[in-house]
PDB file of C-alpha atoms in Angstrom:
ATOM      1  CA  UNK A   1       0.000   0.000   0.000  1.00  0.00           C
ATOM      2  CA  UNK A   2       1.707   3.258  -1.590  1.00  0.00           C
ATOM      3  CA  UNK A   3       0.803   5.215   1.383  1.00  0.00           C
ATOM      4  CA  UNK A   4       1.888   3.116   4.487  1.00  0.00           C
ATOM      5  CA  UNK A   5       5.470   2.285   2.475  1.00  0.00           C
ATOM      6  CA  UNK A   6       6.055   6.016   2.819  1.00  0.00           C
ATOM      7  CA  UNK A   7       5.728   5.972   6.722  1.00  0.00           C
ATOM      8  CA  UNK A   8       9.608   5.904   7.756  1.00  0.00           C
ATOM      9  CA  UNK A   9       9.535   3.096  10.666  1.00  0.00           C
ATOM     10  CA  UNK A  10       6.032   4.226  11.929  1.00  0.00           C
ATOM     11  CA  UNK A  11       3.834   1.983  13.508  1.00  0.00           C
ATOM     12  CA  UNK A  12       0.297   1.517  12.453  1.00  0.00           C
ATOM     13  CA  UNK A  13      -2.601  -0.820  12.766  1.00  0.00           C
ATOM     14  CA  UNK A  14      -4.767  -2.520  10.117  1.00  0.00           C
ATOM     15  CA  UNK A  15      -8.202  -4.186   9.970  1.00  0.00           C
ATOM     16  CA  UNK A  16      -9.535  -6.625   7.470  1.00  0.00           C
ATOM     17  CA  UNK A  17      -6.261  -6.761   5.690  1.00  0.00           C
ATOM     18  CA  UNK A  18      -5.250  -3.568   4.519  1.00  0.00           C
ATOM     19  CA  UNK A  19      -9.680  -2.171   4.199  1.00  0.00           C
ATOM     20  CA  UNK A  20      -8.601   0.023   7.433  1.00  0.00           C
ATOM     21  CA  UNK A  21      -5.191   1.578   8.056  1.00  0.00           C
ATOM     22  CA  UNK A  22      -4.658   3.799  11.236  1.00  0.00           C
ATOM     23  CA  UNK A  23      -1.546   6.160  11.359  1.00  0.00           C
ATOM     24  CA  UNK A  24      -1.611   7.174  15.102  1.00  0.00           C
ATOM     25  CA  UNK A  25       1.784   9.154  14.583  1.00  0.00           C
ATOM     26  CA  UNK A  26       3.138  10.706  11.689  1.00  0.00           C
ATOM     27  CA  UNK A  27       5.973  13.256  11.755  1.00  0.00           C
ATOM     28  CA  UNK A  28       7.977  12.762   8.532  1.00  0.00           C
ATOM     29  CA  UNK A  29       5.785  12.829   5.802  1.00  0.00           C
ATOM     30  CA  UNK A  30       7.525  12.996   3.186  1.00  0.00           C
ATOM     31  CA  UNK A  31       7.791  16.543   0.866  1.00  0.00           C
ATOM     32  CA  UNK A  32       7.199  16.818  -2.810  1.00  0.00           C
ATOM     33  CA  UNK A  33       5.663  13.542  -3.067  1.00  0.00           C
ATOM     34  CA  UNK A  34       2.297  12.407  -5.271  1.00  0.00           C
ATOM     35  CA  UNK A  35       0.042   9.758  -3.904  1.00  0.00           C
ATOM     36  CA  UNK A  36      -3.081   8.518  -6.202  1.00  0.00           C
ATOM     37  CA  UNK A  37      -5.269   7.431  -2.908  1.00  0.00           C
ATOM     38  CA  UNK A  38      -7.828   4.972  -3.780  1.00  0.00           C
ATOM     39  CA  UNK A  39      -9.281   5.172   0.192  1.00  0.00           C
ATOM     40  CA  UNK A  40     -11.391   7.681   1.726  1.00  0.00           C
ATOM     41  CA  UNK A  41      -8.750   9.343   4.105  1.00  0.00           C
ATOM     42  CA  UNK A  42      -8.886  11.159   7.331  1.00  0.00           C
ATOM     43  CA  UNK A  43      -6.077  13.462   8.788  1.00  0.00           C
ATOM     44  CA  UNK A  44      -6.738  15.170  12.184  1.00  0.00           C
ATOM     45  CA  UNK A  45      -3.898  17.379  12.615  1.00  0.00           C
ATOM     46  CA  UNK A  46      -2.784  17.463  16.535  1.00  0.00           C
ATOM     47  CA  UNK A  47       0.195  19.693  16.430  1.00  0.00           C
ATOM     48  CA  UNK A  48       2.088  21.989  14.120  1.00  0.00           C
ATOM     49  CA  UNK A  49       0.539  22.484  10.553  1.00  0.00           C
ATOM     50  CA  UNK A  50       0.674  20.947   6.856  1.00  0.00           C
ATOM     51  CA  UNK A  51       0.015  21.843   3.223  1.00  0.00           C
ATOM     52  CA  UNK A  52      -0.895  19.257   0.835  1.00  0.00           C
ATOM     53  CA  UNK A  53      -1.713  19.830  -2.590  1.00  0.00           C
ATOM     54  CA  UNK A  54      -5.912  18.091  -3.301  1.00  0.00           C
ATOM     55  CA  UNK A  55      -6.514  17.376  -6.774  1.00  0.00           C
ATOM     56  CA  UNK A  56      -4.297  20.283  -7.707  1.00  0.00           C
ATOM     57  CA  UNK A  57      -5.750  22.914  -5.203  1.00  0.00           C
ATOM     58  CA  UNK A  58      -3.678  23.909  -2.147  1.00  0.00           C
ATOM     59  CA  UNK A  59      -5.042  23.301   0.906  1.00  0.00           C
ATOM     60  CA  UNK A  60      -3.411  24.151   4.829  1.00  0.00           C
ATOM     61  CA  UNK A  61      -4.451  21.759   7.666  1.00  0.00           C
ATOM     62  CA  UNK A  62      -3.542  23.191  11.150  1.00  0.00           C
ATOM     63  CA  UNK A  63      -3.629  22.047  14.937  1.00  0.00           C
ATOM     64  CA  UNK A  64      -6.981  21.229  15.653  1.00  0.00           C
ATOM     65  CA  UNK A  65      -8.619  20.984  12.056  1.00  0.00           C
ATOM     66  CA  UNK A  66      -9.521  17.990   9.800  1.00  0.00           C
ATOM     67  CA  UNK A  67      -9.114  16.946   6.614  1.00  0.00           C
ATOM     68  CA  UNK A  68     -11.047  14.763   4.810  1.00  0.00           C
ATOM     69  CA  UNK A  69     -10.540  13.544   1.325  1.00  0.00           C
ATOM     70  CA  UNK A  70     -12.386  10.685  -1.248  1.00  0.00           C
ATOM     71  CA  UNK A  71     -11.408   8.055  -3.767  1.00  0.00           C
ATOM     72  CA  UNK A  72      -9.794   8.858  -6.535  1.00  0.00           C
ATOM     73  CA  UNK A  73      -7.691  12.193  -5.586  1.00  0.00           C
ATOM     74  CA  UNK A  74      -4.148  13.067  -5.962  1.00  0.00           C
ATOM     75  CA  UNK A  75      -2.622  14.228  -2.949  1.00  0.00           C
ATOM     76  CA  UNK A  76       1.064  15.932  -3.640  1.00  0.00           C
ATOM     77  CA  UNK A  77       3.693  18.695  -2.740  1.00  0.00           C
ATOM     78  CA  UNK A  78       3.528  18.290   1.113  1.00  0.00           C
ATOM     79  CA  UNK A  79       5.105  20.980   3.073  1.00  0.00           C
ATOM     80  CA  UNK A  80       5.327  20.880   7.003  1.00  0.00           C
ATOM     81  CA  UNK A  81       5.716  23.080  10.062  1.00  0.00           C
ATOM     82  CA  UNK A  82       8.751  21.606  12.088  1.00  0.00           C
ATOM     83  CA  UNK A  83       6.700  20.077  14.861  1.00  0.00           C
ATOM     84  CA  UNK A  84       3.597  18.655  13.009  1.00  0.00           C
ATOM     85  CA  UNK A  85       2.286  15.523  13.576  1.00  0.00           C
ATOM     86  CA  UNK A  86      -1.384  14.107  12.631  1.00  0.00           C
ATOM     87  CA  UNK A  87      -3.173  10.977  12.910  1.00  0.00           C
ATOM     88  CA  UNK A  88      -4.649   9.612   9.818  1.00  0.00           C
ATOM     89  CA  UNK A  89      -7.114   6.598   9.047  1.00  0.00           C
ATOM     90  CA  UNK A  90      -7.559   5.384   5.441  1.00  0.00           C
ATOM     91  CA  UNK A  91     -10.674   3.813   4.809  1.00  0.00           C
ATOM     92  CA  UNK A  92     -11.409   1.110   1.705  1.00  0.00           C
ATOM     93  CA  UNK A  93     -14.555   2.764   0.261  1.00  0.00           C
ATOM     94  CA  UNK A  94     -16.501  -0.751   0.220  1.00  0.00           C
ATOM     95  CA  UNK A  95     -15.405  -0.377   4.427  1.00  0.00           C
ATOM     96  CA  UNK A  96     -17.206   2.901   4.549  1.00  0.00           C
ATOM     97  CA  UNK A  97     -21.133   3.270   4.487  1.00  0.00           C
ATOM     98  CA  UNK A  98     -20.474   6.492   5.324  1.00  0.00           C
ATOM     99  CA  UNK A  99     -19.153   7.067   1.341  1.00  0.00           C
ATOM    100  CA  UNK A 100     -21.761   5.125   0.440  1.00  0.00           C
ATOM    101  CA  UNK A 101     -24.510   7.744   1.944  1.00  0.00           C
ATOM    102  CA  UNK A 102     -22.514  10.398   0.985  1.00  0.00           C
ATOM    103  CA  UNK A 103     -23.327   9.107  -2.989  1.00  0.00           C
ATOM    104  CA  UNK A 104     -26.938   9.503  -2.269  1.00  0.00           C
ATOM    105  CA  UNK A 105     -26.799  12.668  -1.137  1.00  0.00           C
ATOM    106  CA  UNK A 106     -27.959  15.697  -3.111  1.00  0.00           C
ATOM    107  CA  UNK A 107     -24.459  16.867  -5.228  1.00  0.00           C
ATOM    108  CA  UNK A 108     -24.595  20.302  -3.587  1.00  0.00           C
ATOM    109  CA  UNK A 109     -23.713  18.514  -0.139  1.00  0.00           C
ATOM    110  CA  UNK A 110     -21.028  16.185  -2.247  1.00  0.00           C
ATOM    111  CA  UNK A 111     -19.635  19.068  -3.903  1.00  0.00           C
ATOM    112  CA  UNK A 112     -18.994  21.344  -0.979  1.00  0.00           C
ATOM    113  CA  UNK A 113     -17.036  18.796   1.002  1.00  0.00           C
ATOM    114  CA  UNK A 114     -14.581  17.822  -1.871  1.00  0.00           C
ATOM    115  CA  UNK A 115     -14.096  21.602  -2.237  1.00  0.00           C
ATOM    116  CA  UNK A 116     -13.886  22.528   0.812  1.00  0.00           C
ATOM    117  CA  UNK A 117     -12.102  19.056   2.635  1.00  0.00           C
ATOM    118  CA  UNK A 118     -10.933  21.206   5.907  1.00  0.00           C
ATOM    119  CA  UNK A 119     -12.699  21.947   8.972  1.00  0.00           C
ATOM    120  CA  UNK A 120     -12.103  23.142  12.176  1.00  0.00           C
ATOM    121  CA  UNK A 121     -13.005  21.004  14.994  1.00  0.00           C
ATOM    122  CA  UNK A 122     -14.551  22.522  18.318  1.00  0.00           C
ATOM    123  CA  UNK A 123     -13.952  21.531  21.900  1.00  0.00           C
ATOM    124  CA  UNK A 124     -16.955  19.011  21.704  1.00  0.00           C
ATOM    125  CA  UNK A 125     -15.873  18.065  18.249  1.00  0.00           C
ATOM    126  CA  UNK A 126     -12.489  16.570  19.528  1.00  0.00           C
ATOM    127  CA  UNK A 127     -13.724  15.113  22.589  1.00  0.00           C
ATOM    128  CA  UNK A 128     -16.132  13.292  20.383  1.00  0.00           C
ATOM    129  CA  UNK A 129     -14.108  12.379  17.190  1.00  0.00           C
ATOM    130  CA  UNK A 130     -11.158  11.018  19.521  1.00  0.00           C
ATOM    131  CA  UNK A 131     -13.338   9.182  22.039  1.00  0.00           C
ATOM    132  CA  UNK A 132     -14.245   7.367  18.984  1.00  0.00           C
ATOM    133  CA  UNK A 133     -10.624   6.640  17.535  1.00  0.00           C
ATOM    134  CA  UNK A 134      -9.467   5.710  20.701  1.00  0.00           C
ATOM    135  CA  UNK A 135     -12.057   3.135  21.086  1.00  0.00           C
ATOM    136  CA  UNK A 136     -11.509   1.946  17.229  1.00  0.00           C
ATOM    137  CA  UNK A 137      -8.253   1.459  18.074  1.00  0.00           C
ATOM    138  CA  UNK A 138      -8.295  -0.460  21.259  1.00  0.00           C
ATOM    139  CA  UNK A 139     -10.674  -2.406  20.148  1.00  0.00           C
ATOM    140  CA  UNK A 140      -8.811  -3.728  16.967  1.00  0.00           C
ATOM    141  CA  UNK A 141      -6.105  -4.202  19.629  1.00  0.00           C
ATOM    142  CA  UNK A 142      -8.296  -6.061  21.863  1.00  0.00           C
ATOM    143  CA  UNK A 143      -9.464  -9.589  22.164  1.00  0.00           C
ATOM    144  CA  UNK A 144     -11.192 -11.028  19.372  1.00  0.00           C
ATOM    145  CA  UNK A 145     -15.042 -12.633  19.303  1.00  0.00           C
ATOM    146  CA  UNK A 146     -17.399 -13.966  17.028  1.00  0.00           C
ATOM    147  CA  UNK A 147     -18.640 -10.645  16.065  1.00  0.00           C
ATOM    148  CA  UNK A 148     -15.391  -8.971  16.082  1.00  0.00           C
ATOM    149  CA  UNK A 149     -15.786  -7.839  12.623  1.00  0.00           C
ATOM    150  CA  UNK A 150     -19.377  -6.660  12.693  1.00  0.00           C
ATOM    151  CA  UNK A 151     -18.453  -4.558  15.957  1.00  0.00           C
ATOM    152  CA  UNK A 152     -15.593  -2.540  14.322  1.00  0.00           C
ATOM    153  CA  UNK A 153     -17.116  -1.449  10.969  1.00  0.00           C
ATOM    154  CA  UNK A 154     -20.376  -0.159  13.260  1.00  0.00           C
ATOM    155  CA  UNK A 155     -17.589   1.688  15.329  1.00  0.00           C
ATOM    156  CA  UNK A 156     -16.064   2.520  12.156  1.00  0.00           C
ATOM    157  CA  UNK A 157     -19.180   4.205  10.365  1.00  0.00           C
ATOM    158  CA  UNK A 158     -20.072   6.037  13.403  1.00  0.00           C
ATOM    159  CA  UNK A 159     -17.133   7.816  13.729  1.00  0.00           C
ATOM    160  CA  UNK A 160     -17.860   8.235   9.905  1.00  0.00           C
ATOM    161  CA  UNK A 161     -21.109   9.511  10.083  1.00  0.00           C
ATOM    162  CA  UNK A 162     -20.040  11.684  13.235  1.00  0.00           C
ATOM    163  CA  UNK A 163     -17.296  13.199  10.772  1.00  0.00           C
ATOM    164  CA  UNK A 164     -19.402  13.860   7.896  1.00  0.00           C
ATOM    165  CA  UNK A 165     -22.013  15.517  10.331  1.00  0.00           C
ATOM    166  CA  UNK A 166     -19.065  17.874  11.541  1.00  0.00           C
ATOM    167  CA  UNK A 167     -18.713  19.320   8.029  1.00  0.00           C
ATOM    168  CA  UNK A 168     -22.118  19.138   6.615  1.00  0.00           C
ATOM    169  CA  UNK A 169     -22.916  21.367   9.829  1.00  0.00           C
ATOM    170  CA  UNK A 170     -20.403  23.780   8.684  1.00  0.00           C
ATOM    171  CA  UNK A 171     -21.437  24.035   4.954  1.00  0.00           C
ATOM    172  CA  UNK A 172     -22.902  27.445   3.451  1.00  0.00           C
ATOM    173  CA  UNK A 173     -24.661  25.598   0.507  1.00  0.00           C
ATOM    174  CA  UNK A 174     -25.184  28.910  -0.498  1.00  0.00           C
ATOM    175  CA  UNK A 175     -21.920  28.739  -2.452  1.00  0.00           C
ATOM    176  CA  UNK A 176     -23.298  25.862  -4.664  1.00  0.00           C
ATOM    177  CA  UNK A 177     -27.138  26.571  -4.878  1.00  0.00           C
ATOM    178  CA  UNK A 178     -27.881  25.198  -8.346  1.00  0.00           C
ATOM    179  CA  UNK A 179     -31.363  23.860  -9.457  1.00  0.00           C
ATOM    180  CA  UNK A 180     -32.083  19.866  -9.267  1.00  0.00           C
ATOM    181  CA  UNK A 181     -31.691  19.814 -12.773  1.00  0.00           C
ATOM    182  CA  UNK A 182     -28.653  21.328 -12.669  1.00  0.00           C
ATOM    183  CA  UNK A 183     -27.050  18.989  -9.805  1.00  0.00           C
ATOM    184  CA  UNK A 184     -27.854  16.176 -12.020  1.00  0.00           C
ATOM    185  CA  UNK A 185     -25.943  17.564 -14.933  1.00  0.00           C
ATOM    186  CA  UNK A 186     -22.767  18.613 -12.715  1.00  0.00           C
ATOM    187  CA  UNK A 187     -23.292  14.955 -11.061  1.00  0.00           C
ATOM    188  CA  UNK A 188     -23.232  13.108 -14.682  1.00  0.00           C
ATOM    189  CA  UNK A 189     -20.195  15.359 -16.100  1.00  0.00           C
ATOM    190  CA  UNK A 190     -18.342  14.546 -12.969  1.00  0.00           C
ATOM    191  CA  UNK A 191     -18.784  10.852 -13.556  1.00  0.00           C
ATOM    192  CA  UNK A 192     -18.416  10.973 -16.984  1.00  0.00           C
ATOM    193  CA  UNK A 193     -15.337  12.720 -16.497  1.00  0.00           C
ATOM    194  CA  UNK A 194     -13.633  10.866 -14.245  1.00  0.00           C
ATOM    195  CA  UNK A 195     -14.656   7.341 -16.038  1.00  0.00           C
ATOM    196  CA  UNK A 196     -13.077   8.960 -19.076  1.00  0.00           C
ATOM    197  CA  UNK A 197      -9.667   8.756 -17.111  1.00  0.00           C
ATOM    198  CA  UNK A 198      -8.613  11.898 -19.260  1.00  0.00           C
ATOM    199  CA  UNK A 199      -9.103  10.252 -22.848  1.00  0.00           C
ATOM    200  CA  UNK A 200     -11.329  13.320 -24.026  1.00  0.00           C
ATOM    201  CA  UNK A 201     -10.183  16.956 -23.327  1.00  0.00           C
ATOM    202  CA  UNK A 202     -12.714  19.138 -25.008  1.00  0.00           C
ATOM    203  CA  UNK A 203     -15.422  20.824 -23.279  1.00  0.00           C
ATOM    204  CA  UNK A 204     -17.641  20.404 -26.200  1.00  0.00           C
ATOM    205  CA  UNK A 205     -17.470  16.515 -26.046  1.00  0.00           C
ATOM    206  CA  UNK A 206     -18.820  16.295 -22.552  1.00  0.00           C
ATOM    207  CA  UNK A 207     -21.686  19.552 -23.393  1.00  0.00           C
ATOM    208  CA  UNK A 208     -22.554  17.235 -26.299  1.00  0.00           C
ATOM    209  CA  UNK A 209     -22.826  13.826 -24.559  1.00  0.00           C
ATOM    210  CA  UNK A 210     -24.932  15.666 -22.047  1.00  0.00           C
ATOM    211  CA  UNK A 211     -27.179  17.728 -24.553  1.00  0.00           C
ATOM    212  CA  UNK A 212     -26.573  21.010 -23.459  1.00  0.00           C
ATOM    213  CA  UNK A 213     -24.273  23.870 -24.756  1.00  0.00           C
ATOM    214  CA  UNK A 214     -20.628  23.836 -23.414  1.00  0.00           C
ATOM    215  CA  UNK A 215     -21.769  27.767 -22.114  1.00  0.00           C
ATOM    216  CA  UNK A 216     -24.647  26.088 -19.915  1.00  0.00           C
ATOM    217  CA  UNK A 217     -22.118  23.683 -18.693  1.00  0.00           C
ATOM    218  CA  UNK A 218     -19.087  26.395 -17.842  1.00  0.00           C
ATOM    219  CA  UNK A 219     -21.812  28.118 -16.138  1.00  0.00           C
ATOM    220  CA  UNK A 220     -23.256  25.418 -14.006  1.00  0.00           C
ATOM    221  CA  UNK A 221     -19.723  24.178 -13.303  1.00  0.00           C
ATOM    222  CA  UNK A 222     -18.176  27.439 -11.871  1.00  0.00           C
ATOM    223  CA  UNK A 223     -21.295  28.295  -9.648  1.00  0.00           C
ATOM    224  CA  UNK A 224     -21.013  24.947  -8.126  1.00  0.00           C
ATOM    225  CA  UNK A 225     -17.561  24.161  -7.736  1.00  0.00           C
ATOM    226  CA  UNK A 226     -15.855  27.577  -8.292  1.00  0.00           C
ATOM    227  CA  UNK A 227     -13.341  25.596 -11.398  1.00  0.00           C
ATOM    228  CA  UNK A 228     -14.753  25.549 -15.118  1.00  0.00           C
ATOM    229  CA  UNK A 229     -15.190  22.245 -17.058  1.00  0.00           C
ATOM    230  CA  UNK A 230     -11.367  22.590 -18.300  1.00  0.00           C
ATOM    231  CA  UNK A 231      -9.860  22.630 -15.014  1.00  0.00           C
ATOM    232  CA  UNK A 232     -11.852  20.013 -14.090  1.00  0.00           C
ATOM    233  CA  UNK A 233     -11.195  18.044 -17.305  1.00  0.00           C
ATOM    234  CA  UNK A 234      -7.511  18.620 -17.116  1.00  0.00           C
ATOM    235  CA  UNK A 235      -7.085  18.234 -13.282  1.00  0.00           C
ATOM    236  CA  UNK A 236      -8.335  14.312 -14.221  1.00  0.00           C
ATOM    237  CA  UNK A 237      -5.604  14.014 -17.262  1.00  0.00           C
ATOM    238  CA  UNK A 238      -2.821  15.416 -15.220  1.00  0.00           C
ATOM    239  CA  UNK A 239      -4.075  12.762 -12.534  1.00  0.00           C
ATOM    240  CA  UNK A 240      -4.175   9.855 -14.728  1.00  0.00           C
ATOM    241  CA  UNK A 241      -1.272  10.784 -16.508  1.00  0.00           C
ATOM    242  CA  UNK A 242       0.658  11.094 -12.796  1.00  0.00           C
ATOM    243  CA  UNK A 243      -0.849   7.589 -11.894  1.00  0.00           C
ATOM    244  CA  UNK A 244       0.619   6.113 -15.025  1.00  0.00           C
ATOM    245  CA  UNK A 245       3.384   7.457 -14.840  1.00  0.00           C
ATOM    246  CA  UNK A 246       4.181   6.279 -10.931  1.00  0.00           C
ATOM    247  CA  UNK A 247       2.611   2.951 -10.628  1.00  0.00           C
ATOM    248  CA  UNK A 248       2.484   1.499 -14.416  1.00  0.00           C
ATOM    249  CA  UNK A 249       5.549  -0.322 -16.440  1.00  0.00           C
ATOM    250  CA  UNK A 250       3.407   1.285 -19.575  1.00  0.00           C
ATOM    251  CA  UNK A 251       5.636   3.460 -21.933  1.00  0.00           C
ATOM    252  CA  UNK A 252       5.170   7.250 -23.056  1.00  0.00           C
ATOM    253  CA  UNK A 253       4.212   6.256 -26.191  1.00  0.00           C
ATOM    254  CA  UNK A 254       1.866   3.660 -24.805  1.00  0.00           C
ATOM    255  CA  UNK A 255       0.212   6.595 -22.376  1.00  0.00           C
ATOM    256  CA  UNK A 256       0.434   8.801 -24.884  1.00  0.00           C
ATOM    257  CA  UNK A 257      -1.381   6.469 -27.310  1.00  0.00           C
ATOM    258  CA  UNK A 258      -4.318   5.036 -24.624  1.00  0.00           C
ATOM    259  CA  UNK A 259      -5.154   8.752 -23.671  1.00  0.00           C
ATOM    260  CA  UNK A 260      -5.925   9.749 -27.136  1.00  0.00           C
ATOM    261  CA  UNK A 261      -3.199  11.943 -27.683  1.00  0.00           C
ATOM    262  CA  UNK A 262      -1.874  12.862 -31.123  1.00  0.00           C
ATOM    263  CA  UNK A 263       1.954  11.964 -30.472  1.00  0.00           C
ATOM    264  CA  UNK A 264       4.175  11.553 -27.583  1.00  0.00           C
ATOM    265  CA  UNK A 265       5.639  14.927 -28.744  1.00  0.00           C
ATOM    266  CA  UNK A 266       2.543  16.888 -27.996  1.00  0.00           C
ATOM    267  CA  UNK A 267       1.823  14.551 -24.626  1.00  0.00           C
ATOM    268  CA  UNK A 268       5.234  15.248 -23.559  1.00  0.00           C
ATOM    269  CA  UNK A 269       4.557  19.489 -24.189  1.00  0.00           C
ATOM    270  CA  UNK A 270       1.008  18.937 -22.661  1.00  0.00           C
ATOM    271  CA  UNK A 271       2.067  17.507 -19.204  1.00  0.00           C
ATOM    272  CA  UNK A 272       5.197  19.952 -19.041  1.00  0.00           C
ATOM    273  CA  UNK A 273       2.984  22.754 -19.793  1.00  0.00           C
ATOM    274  CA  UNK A 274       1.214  22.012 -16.776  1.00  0.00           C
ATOM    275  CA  UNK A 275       3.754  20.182 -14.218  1.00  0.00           C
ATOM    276  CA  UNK A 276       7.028  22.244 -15.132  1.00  0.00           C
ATOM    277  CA  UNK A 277       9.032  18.918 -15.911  1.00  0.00           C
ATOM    278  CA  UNK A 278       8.863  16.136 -18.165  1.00  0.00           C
ATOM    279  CA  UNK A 279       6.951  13.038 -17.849  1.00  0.00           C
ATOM    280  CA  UNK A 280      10.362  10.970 -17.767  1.00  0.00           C
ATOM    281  CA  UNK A 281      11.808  13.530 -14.710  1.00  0.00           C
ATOM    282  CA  UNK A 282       8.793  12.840 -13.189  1.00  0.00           C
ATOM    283  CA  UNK A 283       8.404   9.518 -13.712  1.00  0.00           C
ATOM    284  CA  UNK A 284      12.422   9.665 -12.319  1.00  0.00           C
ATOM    285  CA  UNK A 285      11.514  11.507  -9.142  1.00  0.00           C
ATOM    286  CA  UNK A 286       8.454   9.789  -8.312  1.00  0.00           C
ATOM    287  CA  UNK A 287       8.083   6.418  -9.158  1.00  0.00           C
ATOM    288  CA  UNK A 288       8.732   3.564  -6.362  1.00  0.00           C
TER     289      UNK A 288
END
């Protein structure tokens, strides 16, 4: 698991295999690194404070505050203060009903907390969010029984659902108040987007697929999520392109190729344009 290999010497406990990993301390993460996180993750940040880039968007996590991120982002660039430390719980989305709920949940609500993944937690907040990890925690630790398994996951998706009720409580929806209509069109092109794993760049192919003009859609896109379609669009290519890049054998011209770009010239201009290095330096710096 990409993200526990980077823990230098840190202990850590597991459940169900590797379907629940808790970090309870983590001073060293490590700097200018990219991690494609296929887990819903959780940092609660108990000293010091952190910057960490979220699909591309900066985002500062200090003593006190939470961050909360979902499946399929791109976490990169961290910087630290020099006494930071966090605790941090990644979560297999089939583990998490709590993701699951989120889904059915009208976009606006969806939208707001993968735009706005920090919150700050209050007295009560704390108490409450760490009485819960502490008991997760011992009680992976603890002796086993017959319903050992059903036990954590309820723990699990209570401290989920307590988490998720933390920052819906804090949301001013008034940022993304878009008509049901339009949350269904924002929810499709944010599927179809990231099912499309970057192989389509135009705005006009996603308007087109989802009947509308590619005006309506820049328009329902930036009142909802403050980006328009092609920063959303690209923010997905530079993310697949980074996950190839790290974790595949496949070549540039074979990325190049499967993500419908005209040559590995013009992929190799395209992802410099927007990274500031080549895909083989980065594929040099970052790949394990």
């Amino acid at each position: 698991m990409k993200h526990v290999q980077t823990i230098d010497k840190q202990d850590y406990l597991t459940f169900s295999g590797t379907d629940l990993i808790i970090v309870d301390k983590i001073q060293n993460m490590p700097e200018n690194s990219t991690f494609y996180s296929e887990y819903v993750l959780i940092m609660i940040c108990t000293a010091g404070k952190i910057q960490i880039n979220y699909d591309g968007q900066p985002f500062t996590i200090q003593q006190d505050e939470l961050f909360l991120s979902v499946p399929g982002s791109t976490l990169s660039d961290y910087m630290q203060s020099p006494h930071f430390d966090c605790k941090i719980l990644l979560v297999r989305p089939s583990e998490a009903l709590t993701y699951k709920n989120m889904q059915n949940q009208k976009v606006n609500s969806l939208l707001y907390i993968k735009t706005h993944p920090v919150t700050r937690l209050s007295e009560n907040d704390k108490s409450i969010v760490f009485d819960y990890y502490n008991l997760i925690c011992n009680r992976i630790q603890d002796e086993k029984h017959h319903f050992f398994n059903s036990e954590i996951r309820a723990l699990l998706n209570a401290f989920l659902l307590r988490i998720v009720g933390i920052m819906d409580r804090n949301m001013d929806l008034s940022e993304t108040n878009i008509t049901v209509h339009g949350e269904q069109i924002i929810e499709k092109f944010l599927r179809m987007v990231s099912e499309d794993g970057g192989r389509n760049r135009l705005v006009e192919y996603y308007a087109d697929k989802l009947y509308i003009t590619a005006k309506y859609l820049s328009t329902l896109v930036r009142t909802s999520i403050g980006r328009t379609p092609s920063e959303v669009i690209q923010a997905a290519t530079m993310k697949e392109i980074e996950r190839r890049l790290r974790y595949s054998d496949e070549s540039l011209k074979e990325i190049s190729h499967s993500l419908n770009f005209p040559n590995t010239s013009f992929f190799g201009k395209y992802f410099k344009q927007r990274s500031g290095m080549t895909p083989n330096n980065f594929r040099k710096k970052y790949s394990k």
